[in-house]
CSV table of C-alpha atoms and ligand atoms in Angstrom, one decimal:
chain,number,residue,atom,x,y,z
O,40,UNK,CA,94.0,133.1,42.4
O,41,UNK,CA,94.4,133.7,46.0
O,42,UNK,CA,91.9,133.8,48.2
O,43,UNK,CA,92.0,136.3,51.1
O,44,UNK,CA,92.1,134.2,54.8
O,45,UNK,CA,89.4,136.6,56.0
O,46,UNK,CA,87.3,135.5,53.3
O,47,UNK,CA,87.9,131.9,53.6
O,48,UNK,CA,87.2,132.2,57.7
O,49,UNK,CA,84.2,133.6,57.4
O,50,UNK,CA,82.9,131.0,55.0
O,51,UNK,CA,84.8,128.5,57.5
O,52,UNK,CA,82.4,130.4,60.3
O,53,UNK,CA,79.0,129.9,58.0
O,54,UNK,CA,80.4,126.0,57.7
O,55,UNK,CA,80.2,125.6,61.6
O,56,UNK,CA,77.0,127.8,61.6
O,57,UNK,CA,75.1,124.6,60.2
O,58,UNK,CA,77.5,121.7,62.0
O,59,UNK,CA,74.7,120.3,64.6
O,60,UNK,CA,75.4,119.2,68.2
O,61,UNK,CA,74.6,115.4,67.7
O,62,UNK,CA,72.7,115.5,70.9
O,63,UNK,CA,70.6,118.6,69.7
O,64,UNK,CA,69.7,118.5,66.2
O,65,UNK,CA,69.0,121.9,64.9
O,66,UNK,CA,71.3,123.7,67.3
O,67,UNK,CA,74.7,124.4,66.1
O,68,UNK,CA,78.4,124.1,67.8
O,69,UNK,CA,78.6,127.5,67.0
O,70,UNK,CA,75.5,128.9,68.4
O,71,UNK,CA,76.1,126.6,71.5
O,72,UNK,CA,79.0,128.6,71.9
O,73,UNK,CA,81.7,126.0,71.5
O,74,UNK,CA,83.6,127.6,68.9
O,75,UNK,CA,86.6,129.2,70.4
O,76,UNK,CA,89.3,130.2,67.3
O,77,UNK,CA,89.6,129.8,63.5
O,78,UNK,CA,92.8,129.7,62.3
O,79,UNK,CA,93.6,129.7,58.5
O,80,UNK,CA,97.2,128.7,57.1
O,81,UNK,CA,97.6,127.9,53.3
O,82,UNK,CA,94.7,125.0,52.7
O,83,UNK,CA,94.7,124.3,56.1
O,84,UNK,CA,92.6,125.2,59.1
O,85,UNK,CA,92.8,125.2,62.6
O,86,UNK,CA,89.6,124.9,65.1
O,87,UNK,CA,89.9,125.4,68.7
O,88,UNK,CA,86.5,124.8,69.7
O,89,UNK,CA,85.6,124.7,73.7
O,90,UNK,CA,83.8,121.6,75.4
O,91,UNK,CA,80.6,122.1,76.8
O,92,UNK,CA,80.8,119.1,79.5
O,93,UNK,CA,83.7,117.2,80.4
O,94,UNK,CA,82.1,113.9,79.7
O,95,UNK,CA,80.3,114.8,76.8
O,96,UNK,CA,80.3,111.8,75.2
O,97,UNK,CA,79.6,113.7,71.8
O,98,UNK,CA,82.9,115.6,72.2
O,99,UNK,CA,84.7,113.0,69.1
O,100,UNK,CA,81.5,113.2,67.7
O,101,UNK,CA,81.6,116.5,66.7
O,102,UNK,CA,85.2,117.2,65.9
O,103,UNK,CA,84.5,114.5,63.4
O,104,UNK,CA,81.8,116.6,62.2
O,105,UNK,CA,83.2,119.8,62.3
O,106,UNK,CA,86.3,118.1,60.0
O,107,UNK,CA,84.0,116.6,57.7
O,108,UNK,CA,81.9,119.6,56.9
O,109,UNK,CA,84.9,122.2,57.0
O,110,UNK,CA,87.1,120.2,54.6
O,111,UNK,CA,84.0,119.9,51.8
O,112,UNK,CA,85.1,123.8,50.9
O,113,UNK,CA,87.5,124.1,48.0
O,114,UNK,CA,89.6,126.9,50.1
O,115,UNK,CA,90.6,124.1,52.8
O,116,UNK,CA,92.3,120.2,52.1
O,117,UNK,CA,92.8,119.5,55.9
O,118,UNK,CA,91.3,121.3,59.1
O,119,UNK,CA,92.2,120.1,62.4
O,120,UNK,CA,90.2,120.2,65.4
O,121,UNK,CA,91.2,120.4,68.6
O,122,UNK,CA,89.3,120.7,72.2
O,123,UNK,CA,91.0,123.7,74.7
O,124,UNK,CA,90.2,123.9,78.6
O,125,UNK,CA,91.7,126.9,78.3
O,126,UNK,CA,88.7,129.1,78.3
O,127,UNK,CA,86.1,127.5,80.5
O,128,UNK,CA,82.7,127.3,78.7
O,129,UNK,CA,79.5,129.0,80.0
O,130,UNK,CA,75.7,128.7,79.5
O,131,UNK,CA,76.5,132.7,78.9
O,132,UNK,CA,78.1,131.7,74.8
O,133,UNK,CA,74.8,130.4,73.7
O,134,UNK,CA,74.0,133.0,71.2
O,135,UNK,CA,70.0,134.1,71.2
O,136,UNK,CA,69.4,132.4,68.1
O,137,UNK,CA,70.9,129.0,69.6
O,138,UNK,CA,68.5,130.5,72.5
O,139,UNK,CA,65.5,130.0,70.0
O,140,UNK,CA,66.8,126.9,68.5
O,141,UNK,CA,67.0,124.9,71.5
O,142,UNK,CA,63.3,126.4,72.5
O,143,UNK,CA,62.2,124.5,69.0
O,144,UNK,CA,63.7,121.5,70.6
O,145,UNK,CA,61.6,121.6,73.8
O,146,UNK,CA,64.5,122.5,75.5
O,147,UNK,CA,64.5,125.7,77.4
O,148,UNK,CA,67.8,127.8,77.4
O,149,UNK,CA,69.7,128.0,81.0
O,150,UNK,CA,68.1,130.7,83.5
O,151,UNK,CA,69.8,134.0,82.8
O,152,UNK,CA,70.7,134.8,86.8
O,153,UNK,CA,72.3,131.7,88.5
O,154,UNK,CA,73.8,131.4,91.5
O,155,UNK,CA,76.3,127.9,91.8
O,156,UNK,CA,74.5,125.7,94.6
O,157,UNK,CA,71.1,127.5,94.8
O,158,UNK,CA,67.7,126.3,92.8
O,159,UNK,CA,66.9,127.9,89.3
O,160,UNK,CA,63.7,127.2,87.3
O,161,UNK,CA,62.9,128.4,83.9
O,162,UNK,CA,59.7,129.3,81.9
O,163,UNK,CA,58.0,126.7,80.1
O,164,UNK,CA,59.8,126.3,76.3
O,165,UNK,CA,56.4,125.6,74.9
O,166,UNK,CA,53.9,127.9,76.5
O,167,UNK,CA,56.1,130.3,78.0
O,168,UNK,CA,54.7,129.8,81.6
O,169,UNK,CA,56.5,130.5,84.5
O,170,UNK,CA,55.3,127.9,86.5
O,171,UNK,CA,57.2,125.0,86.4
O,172,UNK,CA,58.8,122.9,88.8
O,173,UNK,CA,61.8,121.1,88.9
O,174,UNK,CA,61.7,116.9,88.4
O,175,UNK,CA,65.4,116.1,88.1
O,176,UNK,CA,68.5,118.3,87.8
O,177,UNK,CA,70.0,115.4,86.2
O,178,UNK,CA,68.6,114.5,82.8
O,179,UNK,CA,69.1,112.5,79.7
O,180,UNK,CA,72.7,114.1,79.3
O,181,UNK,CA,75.1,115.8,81.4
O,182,UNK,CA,74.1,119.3,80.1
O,183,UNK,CA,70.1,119.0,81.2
O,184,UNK,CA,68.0,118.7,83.3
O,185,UNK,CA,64.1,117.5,83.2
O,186,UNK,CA,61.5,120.4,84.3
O,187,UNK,CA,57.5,119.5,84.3
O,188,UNK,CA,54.9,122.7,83.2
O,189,UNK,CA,52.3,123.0,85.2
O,190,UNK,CA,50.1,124.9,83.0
O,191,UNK,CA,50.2,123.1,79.7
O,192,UNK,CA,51.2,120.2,81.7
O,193,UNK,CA,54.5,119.1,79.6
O,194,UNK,CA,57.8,117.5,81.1
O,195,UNK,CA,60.3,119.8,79.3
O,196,UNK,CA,64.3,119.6,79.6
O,197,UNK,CA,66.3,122.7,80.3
O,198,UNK,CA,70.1,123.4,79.6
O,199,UNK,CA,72.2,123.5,83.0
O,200,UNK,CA,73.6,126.8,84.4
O,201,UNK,CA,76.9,126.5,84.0
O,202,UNK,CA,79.1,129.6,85.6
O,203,UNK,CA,82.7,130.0,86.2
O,204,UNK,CA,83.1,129.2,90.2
O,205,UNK,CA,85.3,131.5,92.0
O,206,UNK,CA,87.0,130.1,94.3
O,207,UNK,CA,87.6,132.0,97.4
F,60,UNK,CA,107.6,130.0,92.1
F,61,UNK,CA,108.4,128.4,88.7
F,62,UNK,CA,105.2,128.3,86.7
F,63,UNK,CA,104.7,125.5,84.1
F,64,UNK,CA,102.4,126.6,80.8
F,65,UNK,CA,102.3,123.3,79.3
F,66,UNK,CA,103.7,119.4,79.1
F,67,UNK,CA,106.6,120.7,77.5
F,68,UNK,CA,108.2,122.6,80.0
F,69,UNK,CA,106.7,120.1,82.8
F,70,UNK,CA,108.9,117.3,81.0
F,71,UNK,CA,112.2,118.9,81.0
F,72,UNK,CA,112.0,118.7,84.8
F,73,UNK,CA,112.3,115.1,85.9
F,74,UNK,CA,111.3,115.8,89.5
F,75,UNK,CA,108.9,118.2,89.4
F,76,UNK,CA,107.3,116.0,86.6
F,77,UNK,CA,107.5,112.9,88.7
F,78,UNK,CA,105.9,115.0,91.2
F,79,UNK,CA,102.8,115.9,89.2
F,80,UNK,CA,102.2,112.7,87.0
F,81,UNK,CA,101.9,111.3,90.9
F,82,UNK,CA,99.1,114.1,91.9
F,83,UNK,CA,97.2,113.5,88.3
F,84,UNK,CA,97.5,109.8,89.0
F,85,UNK,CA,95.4,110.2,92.4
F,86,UNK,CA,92.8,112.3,90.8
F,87,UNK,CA,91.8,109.7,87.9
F,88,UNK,CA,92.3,106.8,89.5
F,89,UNK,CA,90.2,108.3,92.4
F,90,UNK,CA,87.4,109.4,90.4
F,91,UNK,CA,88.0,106.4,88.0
F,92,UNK,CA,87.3,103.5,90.9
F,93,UNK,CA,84.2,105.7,92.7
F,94,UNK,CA,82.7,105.6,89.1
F,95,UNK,CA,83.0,102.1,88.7
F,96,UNK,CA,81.3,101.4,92.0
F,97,UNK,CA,78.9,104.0,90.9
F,98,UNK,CA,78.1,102.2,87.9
F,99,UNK,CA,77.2,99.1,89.8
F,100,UNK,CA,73.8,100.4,91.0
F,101,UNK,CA,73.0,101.0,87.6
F,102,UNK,CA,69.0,99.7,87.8
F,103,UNK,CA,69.1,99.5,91.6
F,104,UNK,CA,69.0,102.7,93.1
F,105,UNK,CA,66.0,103.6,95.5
F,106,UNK,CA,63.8,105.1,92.6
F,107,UNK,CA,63.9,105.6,89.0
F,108,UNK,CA,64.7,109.3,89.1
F,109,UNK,CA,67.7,108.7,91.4
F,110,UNK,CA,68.9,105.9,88.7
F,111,UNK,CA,68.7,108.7,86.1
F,112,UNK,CA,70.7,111.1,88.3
F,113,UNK,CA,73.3,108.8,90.0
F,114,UNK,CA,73.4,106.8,86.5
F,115,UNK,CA,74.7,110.8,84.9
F,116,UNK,CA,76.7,112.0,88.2
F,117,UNK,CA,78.8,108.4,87.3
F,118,UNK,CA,79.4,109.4,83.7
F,119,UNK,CA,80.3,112.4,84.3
F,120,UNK,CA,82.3,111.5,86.9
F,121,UNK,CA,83.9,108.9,84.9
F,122,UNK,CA,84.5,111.8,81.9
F,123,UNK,CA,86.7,114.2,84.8
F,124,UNK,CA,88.9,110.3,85.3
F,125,UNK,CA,89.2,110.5,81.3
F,126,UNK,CA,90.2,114.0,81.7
F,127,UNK,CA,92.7,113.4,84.1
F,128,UNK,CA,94.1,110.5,82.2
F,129,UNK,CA,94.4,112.7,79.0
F,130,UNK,CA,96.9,115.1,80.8
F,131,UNK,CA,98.9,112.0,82.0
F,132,UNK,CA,98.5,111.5,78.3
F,133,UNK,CA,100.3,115.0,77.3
F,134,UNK,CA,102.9,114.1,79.9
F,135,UNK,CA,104.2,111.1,77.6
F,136,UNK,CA,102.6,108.5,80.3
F,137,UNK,CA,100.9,106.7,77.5
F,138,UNK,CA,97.2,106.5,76.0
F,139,UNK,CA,94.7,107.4,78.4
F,140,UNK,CA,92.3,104.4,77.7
F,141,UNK,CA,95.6,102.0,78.2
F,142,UNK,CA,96.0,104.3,81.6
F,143,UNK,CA,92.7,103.6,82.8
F,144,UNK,CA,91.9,100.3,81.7
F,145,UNK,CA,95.6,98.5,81.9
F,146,UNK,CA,96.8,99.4,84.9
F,147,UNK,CA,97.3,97.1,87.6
F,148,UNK,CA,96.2,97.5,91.3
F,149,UNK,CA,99.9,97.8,92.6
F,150,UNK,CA,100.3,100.9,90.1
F,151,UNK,CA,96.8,102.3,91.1
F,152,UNK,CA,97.1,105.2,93.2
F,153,UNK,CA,93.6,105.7,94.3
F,154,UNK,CA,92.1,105.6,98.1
F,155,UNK,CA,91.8,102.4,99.5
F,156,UNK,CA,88.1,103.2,101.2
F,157,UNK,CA,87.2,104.3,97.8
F,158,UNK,CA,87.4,100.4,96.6
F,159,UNK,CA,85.7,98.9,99.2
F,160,UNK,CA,82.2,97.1,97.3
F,161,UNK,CA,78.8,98.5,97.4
F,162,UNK,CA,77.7,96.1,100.1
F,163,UNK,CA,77.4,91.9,99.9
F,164,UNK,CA,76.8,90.2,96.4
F,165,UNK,CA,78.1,90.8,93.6
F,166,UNK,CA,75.6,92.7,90.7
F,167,UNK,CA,74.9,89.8,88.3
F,168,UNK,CA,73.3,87.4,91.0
F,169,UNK,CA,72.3,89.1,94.0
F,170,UNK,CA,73.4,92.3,95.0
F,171,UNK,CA,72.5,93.6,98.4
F,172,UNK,CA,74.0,96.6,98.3
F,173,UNK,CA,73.7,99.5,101.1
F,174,UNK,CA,72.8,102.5,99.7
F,175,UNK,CA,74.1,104.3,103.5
F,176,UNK,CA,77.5,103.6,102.3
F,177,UNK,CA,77.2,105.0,98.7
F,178,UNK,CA,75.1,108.0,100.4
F,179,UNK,CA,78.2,108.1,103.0
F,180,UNK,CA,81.1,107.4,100.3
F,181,UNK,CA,79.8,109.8,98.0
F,182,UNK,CA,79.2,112.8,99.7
F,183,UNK,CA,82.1,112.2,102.3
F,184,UNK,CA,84.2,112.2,98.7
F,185,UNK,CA,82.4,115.0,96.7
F,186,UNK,CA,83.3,117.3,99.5
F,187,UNK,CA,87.1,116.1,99.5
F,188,UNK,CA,87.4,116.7,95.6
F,189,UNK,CA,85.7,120.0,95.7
F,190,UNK,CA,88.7,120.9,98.0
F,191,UNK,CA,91.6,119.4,96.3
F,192,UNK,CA,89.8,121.1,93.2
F,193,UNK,CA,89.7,124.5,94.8
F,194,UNK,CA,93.6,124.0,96.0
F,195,UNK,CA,94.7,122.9,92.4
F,196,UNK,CA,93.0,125.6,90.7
F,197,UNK,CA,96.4,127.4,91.8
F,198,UNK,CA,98.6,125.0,91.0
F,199,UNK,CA,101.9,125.9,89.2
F,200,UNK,CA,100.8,123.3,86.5
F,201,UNK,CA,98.7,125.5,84.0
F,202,UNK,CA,97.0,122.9,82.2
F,203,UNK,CA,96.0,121.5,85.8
F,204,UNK,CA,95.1,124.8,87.0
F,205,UNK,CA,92.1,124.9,84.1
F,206,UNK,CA,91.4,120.8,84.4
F,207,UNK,CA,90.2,122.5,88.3
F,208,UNK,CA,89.1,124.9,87.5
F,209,UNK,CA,86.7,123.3,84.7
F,210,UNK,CA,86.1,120.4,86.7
F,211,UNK,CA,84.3,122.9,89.3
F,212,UNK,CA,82.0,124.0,87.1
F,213,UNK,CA,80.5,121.0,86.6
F,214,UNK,CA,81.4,119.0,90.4
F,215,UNK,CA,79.1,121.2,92.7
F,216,UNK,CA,75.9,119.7,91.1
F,217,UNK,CA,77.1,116.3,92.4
F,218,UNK,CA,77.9,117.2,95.6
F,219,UNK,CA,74.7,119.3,95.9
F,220,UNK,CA,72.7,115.8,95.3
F,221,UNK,CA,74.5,113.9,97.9
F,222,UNK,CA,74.4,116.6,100.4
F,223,UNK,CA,70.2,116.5,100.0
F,224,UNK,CA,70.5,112.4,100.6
F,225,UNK,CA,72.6,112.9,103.7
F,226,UNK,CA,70.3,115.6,105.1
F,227,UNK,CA,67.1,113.9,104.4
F,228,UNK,CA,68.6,110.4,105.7
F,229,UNK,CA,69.4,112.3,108.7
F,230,UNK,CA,66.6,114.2,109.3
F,231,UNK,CA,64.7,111.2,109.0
F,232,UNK,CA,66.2,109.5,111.7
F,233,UNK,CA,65.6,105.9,113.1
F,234,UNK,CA,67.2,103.3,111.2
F,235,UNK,CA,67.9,105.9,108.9
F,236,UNK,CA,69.6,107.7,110.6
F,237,UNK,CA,71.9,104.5,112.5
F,238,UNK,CA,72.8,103.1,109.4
F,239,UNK,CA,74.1,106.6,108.5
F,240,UNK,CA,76.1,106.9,111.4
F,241,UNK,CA,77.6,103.8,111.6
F,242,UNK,CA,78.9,104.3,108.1
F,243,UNK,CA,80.6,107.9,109.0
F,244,UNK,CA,82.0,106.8,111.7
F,245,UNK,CA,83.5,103.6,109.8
F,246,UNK,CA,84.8,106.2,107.1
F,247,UNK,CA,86.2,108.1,109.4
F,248,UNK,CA,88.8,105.3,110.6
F,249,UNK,CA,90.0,104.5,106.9
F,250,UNK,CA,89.4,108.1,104.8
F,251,UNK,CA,92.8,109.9,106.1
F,252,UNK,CA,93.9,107.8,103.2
F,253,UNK,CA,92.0,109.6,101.0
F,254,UNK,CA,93.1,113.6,102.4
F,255,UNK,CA,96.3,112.5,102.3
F,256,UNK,CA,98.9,113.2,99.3
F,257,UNK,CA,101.0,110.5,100.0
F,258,UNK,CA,104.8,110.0,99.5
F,259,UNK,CA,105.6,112.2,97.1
F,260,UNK,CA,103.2,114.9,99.2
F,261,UNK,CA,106.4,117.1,100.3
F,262,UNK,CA,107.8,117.1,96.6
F,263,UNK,CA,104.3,118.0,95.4
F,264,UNK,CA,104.1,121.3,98.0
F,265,UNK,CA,107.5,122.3,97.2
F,266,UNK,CA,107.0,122.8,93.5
F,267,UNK,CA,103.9,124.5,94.4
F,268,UNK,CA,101.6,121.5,92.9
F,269,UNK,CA,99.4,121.6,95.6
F,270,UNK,CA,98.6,122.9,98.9
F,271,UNK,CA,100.0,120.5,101.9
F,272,UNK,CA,97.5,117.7,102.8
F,273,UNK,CA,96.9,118.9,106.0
F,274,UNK,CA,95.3,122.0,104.8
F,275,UNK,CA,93.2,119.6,102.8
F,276,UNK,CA,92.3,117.7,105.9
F,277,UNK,CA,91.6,120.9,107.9
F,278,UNK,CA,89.4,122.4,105.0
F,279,UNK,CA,87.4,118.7,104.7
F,280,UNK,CA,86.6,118.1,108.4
F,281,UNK,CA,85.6,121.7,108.8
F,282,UNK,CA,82.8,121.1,105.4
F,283,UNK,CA,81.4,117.9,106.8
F,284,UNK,CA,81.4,119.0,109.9
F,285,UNK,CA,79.3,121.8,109.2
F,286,UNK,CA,76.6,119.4,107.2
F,287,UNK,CA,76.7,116.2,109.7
F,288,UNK,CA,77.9,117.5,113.3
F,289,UNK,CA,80.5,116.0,114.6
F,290,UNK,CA,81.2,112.6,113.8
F,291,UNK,CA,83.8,110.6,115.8
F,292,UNK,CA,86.0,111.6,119.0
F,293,UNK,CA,89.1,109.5,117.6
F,294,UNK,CA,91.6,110.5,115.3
F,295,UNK,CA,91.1,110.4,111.2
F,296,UNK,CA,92.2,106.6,110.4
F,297,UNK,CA,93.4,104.9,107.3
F,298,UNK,CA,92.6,101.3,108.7
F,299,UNK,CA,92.5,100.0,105.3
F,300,UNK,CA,96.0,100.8,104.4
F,301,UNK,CA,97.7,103.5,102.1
F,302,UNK,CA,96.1,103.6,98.5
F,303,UNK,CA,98.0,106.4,97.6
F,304,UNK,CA,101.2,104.3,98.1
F,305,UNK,CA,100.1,101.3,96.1
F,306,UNK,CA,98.5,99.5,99.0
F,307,UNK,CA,95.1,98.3,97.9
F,308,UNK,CA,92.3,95.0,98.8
F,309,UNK,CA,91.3,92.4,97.0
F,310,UNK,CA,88.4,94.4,96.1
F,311,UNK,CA,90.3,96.4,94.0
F,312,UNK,CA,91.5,93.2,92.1
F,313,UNK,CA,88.3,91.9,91.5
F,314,UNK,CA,86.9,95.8,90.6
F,315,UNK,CA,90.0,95.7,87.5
F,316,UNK,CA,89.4,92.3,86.7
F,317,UNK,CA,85.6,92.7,85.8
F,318,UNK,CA,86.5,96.1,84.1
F,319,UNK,CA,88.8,94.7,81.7
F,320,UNK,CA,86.5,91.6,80.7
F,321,UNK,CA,84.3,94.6,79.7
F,322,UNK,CA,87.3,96.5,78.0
F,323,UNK,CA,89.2,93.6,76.6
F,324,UNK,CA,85.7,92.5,74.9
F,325,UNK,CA,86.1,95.3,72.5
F,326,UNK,CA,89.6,97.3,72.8
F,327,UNK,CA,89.2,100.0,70.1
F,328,UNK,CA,85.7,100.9,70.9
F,329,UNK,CA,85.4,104.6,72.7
F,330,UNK,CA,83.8,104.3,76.1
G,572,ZN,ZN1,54.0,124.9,79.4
């Protein structure tokens, strides 16, 4: 029997749904936004996914991931994943529920208006407050930053902003 | 103008191929050496939230080298890690001043390292690649053209951080201040070698690589400027020597030679 390839890319979809970022557990590649094109040919599969940072040492990582989980489905012997520049990615592809899932984490999503070069703050991921002040831009990884609350009194890490720069 | 979409097409054209592998080699190696030095203050930087900063603006900075070394990759030039880690200095094509060491010592005994130069050296070189980033994000070379453009996106957060360490050294002033000085002005008598494009630099504007270096020079001078005042009443120097036409120090040597003890330890293992 054959299956129809819309079928077996959206199960390919639900697959990546459930592949974690290694440096975010709980989040997904797919509600980080990385997932760029899902090709099906025969038993094969094609993923174009999109990089968040450049060197994101996690980049292998997760391709390995992404291979092993999508190649446990019975539609697909071999997928093949591949990394494009092509399409820069932005802090805007986080879905809202990789917005919540990151919150979970302690880390607070990106601010929502950024401008490149000027100073952003977020809200508090735990207790929502609003005043919080910035300790480091550069954090643990390349994509965060470490923020302190100064109501509940928590150091919290944000997601960078990270916007396509026009160049003048 | 002809426009390249890929490695392909790039490769069927000897010259202009020769042409780009050149501007690609001065972008990693460039990046590739300033992140080594980088890495050599690991633990000694001022405070411990500047160890965490400077500690990720090196790795990511290292990650753009790997980047660049990847499209060398596509362009048949061989495997990235062998590109960056197996080259020697006479095939290196980045900026002499970029190689100079962090200060006297050496990092496992006792390194007195000046943090005015790395203040200096970075921020003098964060504004240079945010140019040559802005002039490639046109190039005729697609994949380039998105390697800039994606590079940019991530870039301005370093040069933001060592914009605030020149201001506040500045602003400071006394000794501060002098030891900031005297390291512009001793960058300004060997970085021309880093504007610069170097021999193949006519070849590179003609197939519409890359703007000419002296709008890169114009567009430099003009940033700093802006941030530090006017630095030096003599001409833009490359004392130091030509980088970008294989001409490199000792220091360089000795910079290769302790990378590849580190490398050759381990050769499969993903850095
Ligand atoms: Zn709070």
């Amino acid at each position: 029997m054959k299956v129809p390839i819309e079928e077996t890319n959206k199960k390919i979809y639900n697959v990546l749904k459930h592949v974690d970022d290694p440096e975010l557990p709980g989040v997904s590649v797919f509600d980080l936004g990385m997932v760029h094109k899902v090709e099906v040919s025969g038993k094969g599969a094609f993923i174009t996914m999109i990089p968040t940072f450049t060197g994101c040492p996690a980049l292998d990582i997760i391709a390995k991931d992404v291979k092993v989980a999508v190649e446990k489905l019975a539609e697909i012997d071999c997928c093949k994943v591949e990394f494009s520049y092509r399409q820069p990615w932005t802090t805007d592809a986080i879905t809202e529920k990789g917005k919540e899932q990151l919150k979970k984490h302690g880390v607070s999503p990106p601010p929502e208006h950024y401008t490149p070069g000027e100073e952003w703050s977020v809200d508090c991921p735990f207790c929502k407050s609003p005043f919080t002040s910035m300790e480091n831009v550069f954090g643990p990884t390349a994509c965060r930053s470490i923020l302190y609350c100064k109501t509940c009194k928590n150091p919290f890490e944000a997601m960078k902003p990270v916007v396509k720069y026009l160049v003048n | 103008m002809t426009h390249f979409e890929n490695a392909e097409q790039a490769k069927r054209d000897p010259l202009y191929k020769e042409a780009l592998t050149e501007l690609l080699y001065q972008f990693a190696d460039d990046d590739f050496i300033l992140a080594f030095r980088g890495s050599e203050w690991l633990g000694l930087a001022p405070h411990i939230e500047e160890d965490v900063a400077f500690s990720s603006i090196t790795q990511n900075t290292m990650g753009h080298a790997t980047f660049f070394y990847q499209l060398l990759e596509e362009l048949g030039e061989g495997d990235a890690d062998v590109l960056a880690h197996e080259r020697g200095p006479e095939s290196r094509k980045s900026a002499v001043y970029l190689e100079k060491e962090n200060g006297d010592g050496h990092y496992l005994d006792e390194p007195f390292y000046d943090w005015a130069l790395t203040v200096v050296r970075h921020y003098f070189y964060e504004e240079f690649k945010q140019v040559k980033l802005e002039l490639a994000t046109r190039s005729s070379y697609q994949p380039l053209a998105d390697a800039a453009q994606k590079v940019l996106m991530e870039q301005p957060y370093h040069l933001a951080h060592w914009k605030m360490w020149v201001k506040q050294l500045l602003a400071a002033g006394g000794e501060a201040e002098e030891r900031l000085r005297a390291r512009m002005v001793e960058a300004w008598g060997e970085f021309k070698d880093v504007l610069e494009l170097g021999p193949k630099a006519k070849q590179m504007a003609d197939a519409h690589l890359i703007a000419g270096e002296d709008v890169i020079e114009t567009q430099w001078v003009e940033r700093v400027e802006t941030t530090v005042g006017k630095i030096s009443k003599q001409q833009l120097g490359k004392k130091q020597g030509s980088g970008r036409s294989g001409e490199h120090t000792g220091e360089l040597t000795i910079a290769l030679k302790t990378l590849s003890e580190v490398y050759d330890t381990d050769r499969t293992a993903i850095w």
